[in-house]
């Protein structure tokens, strides 16, 4: 099991008048987790575009809301690599509370050249590093 | 064509350091549109829960990002009813700029009782009114 | 009375688990209003920086919270010019519901050169136009 | 020096098209810090209202923006008690990067009864605990 884990605390800003975390914020939590995963393997978000001339763009998101999260909850975002192609990859991102799934997301990211905004193959070193987060399937 | 249309203006708060609208905000725009659609048919969000004892919860979201939106853009959210079941319905919500699709969302909402948090059938009057937004398919 | 008026509708995204509008969002509403005011006098936000080489930065905010706003509220942001100096100006921005003040803000903006990030005098044409929103004081 | 320190990481969601942290988000960071400070002294936000029948409401905010924050920045929010009265207290909250001030806030909070929404004196035990964060002034 090679999931990247990010701890998230829920504050007032994350909640809505229904008393629960506003549904779009789970995408924010997922993006924070991907950002930390990339930092962990040496690719800081603000540096990628600047230094390498490409960036990762969210192309598709599939989100299943299972249970609500609430103020003061201590959550975990578990991120694994689902699949990888030439210029894109998919991340499975599950938000949990006490080991129970609250939200299950499948996020597709595309690598695009900064100037041309067209998909490009991303570096092999990064590919190897992302593979570290692939769920081992024996 | 019976789509509900909501105009959205993009402000700084909606954008990110990439110079484009932050991806999760499209879910916010979609929720504003559903809120206005419900208001249009006489079901103001804050009243539904209070007066009728149920509420609509986002259960699933499928989001395809096609083109980015930017600061000062004048967008339109086009909402149609995709399908309806006993206690749930699906809305197709497309964000457009000058008639061109930027984001295509399929949102599944479930009607739950306020206290019991279990799915319930929602009133026939509302069902009829939502049917008004069903895309006519000849 | 030369106030600029912007209508704001409150959605779930604006509220928090306390059932009211999250306090920092009033700054967002104020920024939307200033953006619309500038658009009204011909200075679209996204064009200012690009075409004129300067931008307006919030330097100071003084915010008094008087009464809470809630889901579905229809609010108005009333904006007037409080004072103007060489490279800065102050806007009084009051958020009202049914004519009653909910939030009273005094926002100080500084005009800075895009590249040098140092204060500069902003154009006389814009100064004249902003003066239109000065509260007439007989 | 008895400041409460909270570490904050800047993500895309916090930034805007100007490439910097959107100004209202500093109020969010300040609220996160007050929430953690209260948790530290045993008063979890979600429990205060429920168990004690009162809540703290932001009554006034004075915000000075000194330098911008950017994507990936690692910031610190330093919170000290500035003053305390019967039903209110003031927090000085300074956001720093590498020891340099980016934003200096003075936030006034009022303790109100949940039902009556009128100011009440808050418990002596909490008063003592907040006093721990008072800047020692010799």
mmCIF file with all atom_site columns, N, CA and C in Angstrom, chain C residues 59-114:
data_model
loop_
_atom_site.group_PDB
_atom_site.id
_atom_site.type_symbol
_atom_site.label_atom_id
_atom_site.label_alt_id
_atom_site.label_comp_id
_atom_site.label_asym_id
_atom_site.label_entity_id
_atom_site.label_seq_id
_atom_site.pdbx_PDB_ins_code
_atom_site.Cartn_x
_atom_site.Cartn_y
_atom_site.Cartn_z
_atom_site.occupancy
_atom_site.B_iso_or_equiv
_atom_site.pdbx_formal_charge
_atom_site.auth_seq_id
_atom_site.auth_comp_id
_atom_site.auth_asym_id
_atom_site.auth_atom_id
_atom_site.pdbx_PDB_model_num
ATOM 1   N N  . UNK C 1 59  ? -4.613  47.770 0.371   1.00 0.00 ? 59  UNK C N  1
ATOM 2   C CA . UNK C 1 59  ? -3.537  48.077 1.323   1.00 0.00 ? 59  UNK C CA 1
ATOM 3   C C  . UNK C 1 59  ? -4.040  48.002 2.758   1.00 0.00 ? 59  UNK C C  1
ATOM 4   N N  . UNK C 1 60  ? -5.309  48.327 2.938   1.00 0.00 ? 60  UNK C N  1
ATOM 5   C CA . UNK C 1 60  ? -5.871  48.338 4.285   1.00 0.00 ? 60  UNK C CA 1
ATOM 6   C C  . UNK C 1 60  ? -7.371  48.102 4.206   1.00 0.00 ? 60  UNK C C  1
ATOM 7   N N  . UNK C 1 61  ? -7.883  47.391 5.182   1.00 0.00 ? 61  UNK C N  1
ATOM 8   C CA . UNK C 1 61  ? -9.326  47.174 5.256   1.00 0.00 ? 61  UNK C CA 1
ATOM 9   C C  . UNK C 1 61  ? -9.772  47.323 6.700   1.00 0.00 ? 61  UNK C C  1
ATOM 10  N N  . UNK C 1 62  ? -10.796 48.130 6.893   1.00 0.00 ? 62  UNK C N  1
ATOM 11  C CA . UNK C 1 62  ? -11.401 48.270 8.213   1.00 0.00 ? 62  UNK C CA 1
ATOM 12  C C  . UNK C 1 62  ? -12.849 47.799 8.066   1.00 0.00 ? 62  UNK C C  1
ATOM 13  N N  . UNK C 1 63  ? -13.204 46.769 8.820   1.00 0.00 ? 63  UNK C N  1
ATOM 14  C CA . UNK C 1 63  ? -14.512 46.127 8.619   1.00 0.00 ? 63  UNK C CA 1
ATOM 15  C C  . UNK C 1 63  ? -15.292 46.071 9.920   1.00 0.00 ? 63  UNK C C  1
ATOM 16  N N  . UNK C 1 64  ? -16.489 46.652 9.908   1.00 0.00 ? 64  UNK C N  1
ATOM 17  C CA . UNK C 1 64  ? -17.369 46.556 11.066  1.00 0.00 ? 64  UNK C CA 1
ATOM 18  C C  . UNK C 1 64  ? -18.538 45.646 10.709  1.00 0.00 ? 64  UNK C C  1
ATOM 19  N N  . UNK C 1 65  ? -18.699 44.581 11.495  1.00 0.00 ? 65  UNK C N  1
ATOM 20  C CA . UNK C 1 65  ? -19.792 43.645 11.264  1.00 0.00 ? 65  UNK C CA 1
ATOM 21  C C  . UNK C 1 65  ? -20.966 44.034 12.157  1.00 0.00 ? 65  UNK C C  1
ATOM 22  N N  . UNK C 1 66  ? -22.095 44.358 11.557  1.00 0.00 ? 66  UNK C N  1
ATOM 23  C CA . UNK C 1 66  ? -23.229 44.899 12.309  1.00 0.00 ? 66  UNK C CA 1
ATOM 24  C C  . UNK C 1 66  ? -24.318 43.846 12.526  1.00 0.00 ? 66  UNK C C  1
ATOM 25  N N  . UNK C 1 67  ? -24.745 43.220 11.437  1.00 0.00 ? 67  UNK C N  1
ATOM 26  C CA . UNK C 1 67  ? -25.754 42.161 11.512  1.00 0.00 ? 67  UNK C CA 1
ATOM 27  C C  . UNK C 1 67  ? -25.370 41.058 10.535  1.00 0.00 ? 67  UNK C C  1
ATOM 28  N N  . UNK C 1 68  ? -25.727 39.810 10.833  1.00 0.00 ? 68  UNK C N  1
ATOM 29  C CA . UNK C 1 68  ? -25.380 38.712 9.922   1.00 0.00 ? 68  UNK C CA 1
ATOM 30  C C  . UNK C 1 68  ? -26.250 38.684 8.667   1.00 0.00 ? 68  UNK C C  1
ATOM 31  N N  . UNK C 1 69  ? -25.701 38.139 7.591   1.00 0.00 ? 69  UNK C N  1
ATOM 32  C CA . UNK C 1 69  ? -26.478 37.846 6.381   1.00 0.00 ? 69  UNK C CA 1
ATOM 33  C C  . UNK C 1 69  ? -26.676 36.338 6.315   1.00 0.00 ? 69  UNK C C  1
ATOM 34  N N  . UNK C 1 70  ? -27.731 35.910 5.604   1.00 0.00 ? 70  UNK C N  1
ATOM 35  C CA . UNK C 1 70  ? -28.083 34.488 5.576   1.00 0.00 ? 70  UNK C CA 1
ATOM 36  C C  . UNK C 1 70  ? -28.379 33.983 4.162   1.00 0.00 ? 70  UNK C C  1
ATOM 37  N N  . UNK C 1 71  ? -28.440 32.669 4.056   1.00 0.00 ? 71  UNK C N  1
ATOM 38  C CA . UNK C 1 71  ? -28.754 32.005 2.782   1.00 0.00 ? 71  UNK C CA 1
ATOM 39  C C  . UNK C 1 71  ? -29.971 32.636 2.116   1.00 0.00 ? 71  UNK C C  1
ATOM 40  N N  . UNK C 1 72  ? -29.888 32.872 0.822   1.00 0.00 ? 72  UNK C N  1
ATOM 41  C CA . UNK C 1 72  ? -30.978 33.410 -0.006  1.00 0.00 ? 72  UNK C CA 1
ATOM 42  C C  . UNK C 1 72  ? -31.195 34.912 0.150   1.00 0.00 ? 72  UNK C C  1
ATOM 43  N N  . UNK C 1 73  ? -30.464 35.546 1.064   1.00 0.00 ? 73  UNK C N  1
ATOM 44  C CA . UNK C 1 73  ? -30.614 36.996 1.210   1.00 0.00 ? 73  UNK C CA 1
ATOM 45  C C  . UNK C 1 73  ? -30.277 37.705 -0.101  1.00 0.00 ? 73  UNK C C  1
ATOM 46  N N  . UNK C 1 74  ? -31.031 38.756 -0.397  1.00 0.00 ? 74  UNK C N  1
ATOM 47  C CA . UNK C 1 74  ? -30.730 39.639 -1.517  1.00 0.00 ? 74  UNK C CA 1
ATOM 48  C C  . UNK C 1 74  ? -30.129 40.908 -0.935  1.00 0.00 ? 74  UNK C C  1
ATOM 49  N N  . UNK C 1 75  ? -28.823 41.087 -1.135  1.00 0.00 ? 75  UNK C N  1
ATOM 50  C CA . UNK C 1 75  ? -28.106 42.207 -0.515  1.00 0.00 ? 75  UNK C CA 1
ATOM 51  C C  . UNK C 1 75  ? -27.721 43.254 -1.553  1.00 0.00 ? 75  UNK C C  1
ATOM 52  N N  . UNK C 1 76  ? -27.384 44.429 -1.044  1.00 0.00 ? 76  UNK C N  1
ATOM 53  C CA . UNK C 1 76  ? -26.850 45.478 -1.904  1.00 0.00 ? 76  UNK C CA 1
ATOM 54  C C  . UNK C 1 76  ? -25.527 45.965 -1.341  1.00 0.00 ? 76  UNK C C  1
ATOM 55  N N  . UNK C 1 77  ? -24.546 46.145 -2.222  1.00 0.00 ? 77  UNK C N  1
ATOM 56  C CA . UNK C 1 77  ? -23.287 46.763 -1.809  1.00 0.00 ? 77  UNK C CA 1
ATOM 57  C C  . UNK C 1 77  ? -23.293 48.196 -2.328  1.00 0.00 ? 77  UNK C C  1
ATOM 58  N N  . UNK C 1 78  ? -23.250 49.151 -1.402  1.00 0.00 ? 78  UNK C N  1
ATOM 59  C CA . UNK C 1 78  ? -23.221 50.570 -1.774  1.00 0.00 ? 78  UNK C CA 1
ATOM 60  C C  . UNK C 1 78  ? -21.797 51.088 -1.649  1.00 0.00 ? 78  UNK C C  1
ATOM 61  N N  . UNK C 1 79  ? -21.236 51.568 -2.748  1.00 0.00 ? 79  UNK C N  1
ATOM 62  C CA . UNK C 1 79  ? -19.833 51.989 -2.758  1.00 0.00 ? 79  UNK C CA 1
ATOM 63  C C  . UNK C 1 79  ? -19.728 53.478 -3.070  1.00 0.00 ? 79  UNK C C  1
ATOM 64  N N  . UNK C 1 80  ? -19.017 54.199 -2.211  1.00 0.00 ? 80  UNK C N  1
ATOM 65  C CA . UNK C 1 80  ? -18.739 55.614 -2.479  1.00 0.00 ? 80  UNK C CA 1
ATOM 66  C C  . UNK C 1 80  ? -17.249 55.881 -2.288  1.00 0.00 ? 80  UNK C C  1
ATOM 67  N N  . UNK C 1 81  ? -16.770 56.917 -2.964  1.00 0.00 ? 81  UNK C N  1
ATOM 68  C CA . UNK C 1 81  ? -15.370 57.321 -2.800  1.00 0.00 ? 81  UNK C CA 1
ATOM 69  C C  . UNK C 1 81  ? -15.267 58.145 -1.525  1.00 0.00 ? 81  UNK C C  1
ATOM 70  N N  . UNK C 1 82  ? -14.380 57.734 -0.641  1.00 0.00 ? 82  UNK C N  1
ATOM 71  C CA . UNK C 1 82  ? -14.236 58.435 0.637   1.00 0.00 ? 82  UNK C CA 1
ATOM 72  C C  . UNK C 1 82  ? -13.153 59.509 0.521   1.00 0.00 ? 82  UNK C C  1
ATOM 73  N N  . UNK C 1 83  ? -12.050 59.184 -0.126  1.00 0.00 ? 83  UNK C N  1
ATOM 74  C CA . UNK C 1 83  ? -10.952 60.143 -0.279  1.00 0.00 ? 83  UNK C CA 1
ATOM 75  C C  . UNK C 1 83  ? -10.011 59.657 -1.375  1.00 0.00 ? 83  UNK C C  1
ATOM 76  N N  . UNK C 1 84  ? -9.208  60.561 -1.893  1.00 0.00 ? 84  UNK C N  1
ATOM 77  C CA . UNK C 1 84  ? -8.285  60.216 -2.969  1.00 0.00 ? 84  UNK C CA 1
ATOM 78  C C  . UNK C 1 84  ? -6.978  60.961 -2.754  1.00 0.00 ? 84  UNK C C  1
ATOM 79  N N  . UNK C 1 85  ? -5.870  60.266 -2.937  1.00 0.00 ? 85  UNK C N  1
ATOM 80  C CA . UNK C 1 85  ? -4.551  60.886 -2.869  1.00 0.00 ? 85  UNK C CA 1
ATOM 81  C C  . UNK C 1 85  ? -3.824  60.594 -4.168  1.00 0.00 ? 85  UNK C C  1
ATOM 82  N N  . UNK C 1 86  ? -2.539  60.907 -4.232  1.00 0.00 ? 86  UNK C N  1
ATOM 83  C CA . UNK C 1 86  ? -1.785  60.723 -5.476  1.00 0.00 ? 86  UNK C CA 1
ATOM 84  C C  . UNK C 1 86  ? -1.838  59.300 -6.014  1.00 0.00 ? 86  UNK C C  1
ATOM 85  N N  . UNK C 1 87  ? -1.482  58.361 -5.179  1.00 0.00 ? 87  UNK C N  1
ATOM 86  C CA . UNK C 1 87  ? -1.392  56.974 -5.647  1.00 0.00 ? 87  UNK C CA 1
ATOM 87  C C  . UNK C 1 87  ? -2.360  56.036 -4.930  1.00 0.00 ? 87  UNK C C  1
ATOM 88  N N  . UNK C 1 88  ? -3.281  56.606 -4.148  1.00 0.00 ? 88  UNK C N  1
ATOM 89  C CA . UNK C 1 88  ? -4.217  55.743 -3.432  1.00 0.00 ? 88  UNK C CA 1
ATOM 90  C C  . UNK C 1 88  ? -5.587  56.388 -3.318  1.00 0.00 ? 88  UNK C C  1
ATOM 91  N N  . UNK C 1 89  ? -6.592  55.565 -3.004  1.00 0.00 ? 89  UNK C N  1
ATOM 92  C CA . UNK C 1 89  ? -7.918  56.111 -2.705  1.00 0.00 ? 89  UNK C CA 1
ATOM 93  C C  . UNK C 1 89  ? -8.629  55.190 -1.742  1.00 0.00 ? 89  UNK C C  1
ATOM 94  N N  . UNK C 1 90  ? -9.649  55.738 -1.058  1.00 0.00 ? 90  UNK C N  1
ATOM 95  C CA . UNK C 1 90  ? -10.412 54.976 -0.086  1.00 0.00 ? 90  UNK C CA 1
ATOM 96  C C  . UNK C 1 90  ? -11.860 54.870 -0.533  1.00 0.00 ? 90  UNK C C  1
ATOM 97  N N  . UNK C 1 91  ? -12.386 53.646 -0.418  1.00 0.00 ? 91  UNK C N  1
ATOM 98  C CA . UNK C 1 91  ? -13.781 53.402 -0.750  1.00 0.00 ? 91  UNK C CA 1
ATOM 99  C C  . UNK C 1 91  ? -14.545 53.045 0.528   1.00 0.00 ? 91  UNK C C  1
ATOM 100 N N  . UNK C 1 92  ? -15.687 53.663 0.722   1.00 0.00 ? 92  UNK C N  1
ATOM 101 C CA . UNK C 1 92  ? -16.613 53.257 1.773   1.00 0.00 ? 92  UNK C CA 1
ATOM 102 C C  . UNK C 1 92  ? -17.556 52.255 1.140   1.00 0.00 ? 92  UNK C C  1
ATOM 103 N N  . UNK C 1 93  ? -17.656 51.073 1.683   1.00 0.00 ? 93  UNK C N  1
ATOM 104 C CA . UNK C 1 93  ? -18.507 50.053 1.072   1.00 0.00 ? 93  UNK C CA 1
ATOM 105 C C  . UNK C 1 93  ? -19.411 49.463 2.148   1.00 0.00 ? 93  UNK C C  1
ATOM 106 N N  . UNK C 1 94  ? -20.704 49.699 1.965   1.00 0.00 ? 94  UNK C N  1
ATOM 107 C CA . UNK C 1 94  ? -21.683 49.255 2.954   1.00 0.00 ? 94  UNK C CA 1
ATOM 108 C C  . UNK C 1 94  ? -22.578 48.184 2.352   1.00 0.00 ? 94  UNK C C  1
ATOM 109 N N  . UNK C 1 95  ? -22.645 47.038 3.038   1.00 0.00 ? 95  UNK C N  1
ATOM 110 C CA . UNK C 1 95  ? -23.532 45.957 2.589   1.00 0.00 ? 95  UNK C CA 1
ATOM 111 C C  . UNK C 1 95  ? -24.845 46.089 3.343   1.00 0.00 ? 95  UNK C C  1
ATOM 112 N N  . UNK C 1 96  ? -25.945 46.175 2.586   1.00 0.00 ? 96  UNK C N  1
ATOM 113 C CA . UNK C 1 96  ? -27.255 46.371 3.189   1.00 0.00 ? 96  UNK C CA 1
ATOM 114 C C  . UNK C 1 96  ? -28.233 45.273 2.809   1.00 0.00 ? 96  UNK C C  1
ATOM 115 N N  . UNK C 1 97  ? -29.209 45.073 3.702   1.00 0.00 ? 97  UNK C N  1
ATOM 116 C CA . UNK C 1 97  ? -30.353 44.223 3.375   1.00 0.00 ? 97  UNK C CA 1
ATOM 117 C C  . UNK C 1 97  ? -31.606 45.026 3.691   1.00 0.00 ? 97  UNK C C  1
ATOM 118 N N  . UNK C 1 98  ? -32.475 45.207 2.727   1.00 0.00 ? 98  UNK C N  1
ATOM 119 C CA . UNK C 1 98  ? -33.681 46.017 2.908   1.00 0.00 ? 98  UNK C CA 1
ATOM 120 C C  . UNK C 1 98  ? -33.350 47.380 3.519   1.00 0.00 ? 98  UNK C C  1
ATOM 121 N N  . UNK C 1 99  ? -32.275 47.977 3.068   1.00 0.00 ? 99  UNK C N  1
ATOM 122 C CA . UNK C 1 99  ? -31.907 49.309 3.528   1.00 0.00 ? 99  UNK C CA 1
ATOM 123 C C  . UNK C 1 99  ? -31.214 49.363 4.877   1.00 0.00 ? 99  UNK C C  1
ATOM 124 N N  . UNK C 1 100 ? -31.039 48.207 5.514   1.00 0.00 ? 100 UNK C N  1
ATOM 125 C CA . UNK C 1 100 ? -30.400 48.157 6.830   1.00 0.00 ? 100 UNK C CA 1
ATOM 126 C C  . UNK C 1 100 ? -28.938 47.713 6.691   1.00 0.00 ? 100 UNK C C  1
ATOM 127 N N  . UNK C 1 101 ? -28.035 48.405 7.370   1.00 0.00 ? 101 UNK C N  1
ATOM 128 C CA . UNK C 1 101 ? -26.612 48.073 7.251   1.00 0.00 ? 101 UNK C CA 1
ATOM 129 C C  . UNK C 1 101 ? -26.276 46.747 7.930   1.00 0.00 ? 101 UNK C C  1
ATOM 130 N N  . UNK C 1 102 ? -25.593 45.864 7.194   1.00 0.00 ? 102 UNK C N  1
ATOM 131 C CA . UNK C 1 102 ? -25.093 44.613 7.775   1.00 0.00 ? 102 UNK C CA 1
ATOM 132 C C  . UNK C 1 102 ? -23.594 44.694 8.034   1.00 0.00 ? 102 UNK C C  1
ATOM 133 N N  . UNK C 1 103 ? -22.885 45.397 7.166   1.00 0.00 ? 103 UNK C N  1
ATOM 134 C CA . UNK C 1 103 ? -21.420 45.434 7.236   1.00 0.00 ? 103 UNK C CA 1
ATOM 135 C C  . UNK C 1 103 ? -20.935 46.739 6.629   1.00 0.00 ? 103 UNK C C  1
ATOM 136 N N  . UNK C 1 104 ? -20.012 47.395 7.346   1.00 0.00 ? 104 UNK C N  1
ATOM 137 C CA . UNK C 1 104 ? -19.516 48.696 6.906   1.00 0.00 ? 104 UNK C CA 1
ATOM 138 C C  . UNK C 1 104 ? -17.995 48.623 6.753   1.00 0.00 ? 104 UNK C C  1
ATOM 139 N N  . UNK C 1 105 ? -17.529 48.773 5.527   1.00 0.00 ? 105 UNK C N  1
ATOM 140 C CA . UNK C 1 105 ? -16.089 48.622 5.251   1.00 0.00 ? 105 UNK C CA 1
ATOM 141 C C  . UNK C 1 105 ? -15.469 49.903 4.720   1.00 0.00 ? 105 UNK C C  1
ATOM 142 N N  . UNK C 1 106 ? -14.235 50.163 5.145   1.00 0.00 ? 106 UNK C N  1
ATOM 143 C CA . UNK C 1 106 ? -13.442 51.237 4.557   1.00 0.00 ? 106 UNK C CA 1
ATOM 144 C C  . UNK C 1 106 ? -12.197 50.576 3.972   1.00 0.00 ? 106 UNK C C  1
ATOM 145 N N  . UNK C 1 107 ? -12.096 50.608 2.631   1.00 0.00 ? 107 UNK C N  1
ATOM 146 C CA . UNK C 1 107 ? -11.035 49.881 1.933   1.00 0.00 ? 107 UNK C CA 1
ATOM 147 C C  . UNK C 1 107 ? -10.070 50.882 1.298   1.00 0.00 ? 107 UNK C C  1
ATOM 148 N N  . UNK C 1 108 ? -8.787  50.718 1.588   1.00 0.00 ? 108 UNK C N  1
ATOM 149 C CA . UNK C 1 108 ? -7.768  51.591 0.996   1.00 0.00 ? 108 UNK C CA 1
ATOM 150 C C  . UNK C 1 108 ? -7.045  50.841 -0.117  1.00 0.00 ? 108 UNK C C  1
ATOM 151 N N  . UNK C 1 109 ? -7.047  51.435 -1.304  1.00 0.00 ? 109 UNK C N  1
ATOM 152 C CA . UNK C 1 109 ? -6.384  50.808 -2.452  1.00 0.00 ? 109 UNK C CA 1
ATOM 153 C C  . UNK C 1 109 ? -5.204  51.646 -2.906  1.00 0.00 ? 109 UNK C C  1
ATOM 154 N N  . UNK C 1 110 ? -4.133  50.978 -3.293  1.00 0.00 ? 110 UNK C N  1
ATOM 155 C CA . UNK C 1 110 ? -2.955  51.681 -3.782  1.00 0.00 ? 110 UNK C CA 1
ATOM 156 C C  . UNK C 1 110 ? -2.717  51.278 -5.225  1.00 0.00 ? 110 UNK C C  1
ATOM 157 N N  . UNK C 1 111 ? -2.355  52.260 -6.036  1.00 0.00 ? 111 UNK C N  1
ATOM 158 C CA . UNK C 1 111 ? -2.028  52.013 -7.431  1.00 0.00 ? 111 UNK C CA 1
ATOM 159 C C  . UNK C 1 111 ? -0.529  51.720 -7.527  1.00 0.00 ? 111 UNK C C  1
ATOM 160 N N  . UNK C 1 112 ? -0.175  50.525 -8.007  1.00 0.00 ? 112 UNK C N  1
ATOM 161 C CA . UNK C 1 112 ? 1.248   50.191 -8.132  1.00 0.00 ? 112 UNK C CA 1
ATOM 162 C C  . UNK C 1 112 ? 1.591   49.818 -9.568  1.00 0.00 ? 112 UNK C C  1
ATOM 163 N N  . UNK C 1 113 ? 2.810   50.151 -9.982  1.00 0.00 ? 113 UNK C N  1
ATOM 164 C CA . UNK C 1 113 ? 3.310   49.736 -11.290 1.00 0.00 ? 113 UNK C CA 1
ATOM 165 C C  . UNK C 1 113 ? 3.462   48.228 -11.297 1.00 0.00 ? 113 UNK C C  1
ATOM 166 N N  . UNK C 1 114 ? 3.053   47.593 -12.373 1.00 0.00 ? 114 UNK C N  1
ATOM 167 C CA . UNK C 1 114 ? 3.076   46.136 -12.447 1.00 0.00 ? 114 UNK C CA 1
ATOM 168 C C  . UNK C 1 114 ? 4.466   45.562 -12.208 1.00 0.00 ? 114 UNK C C  1
#
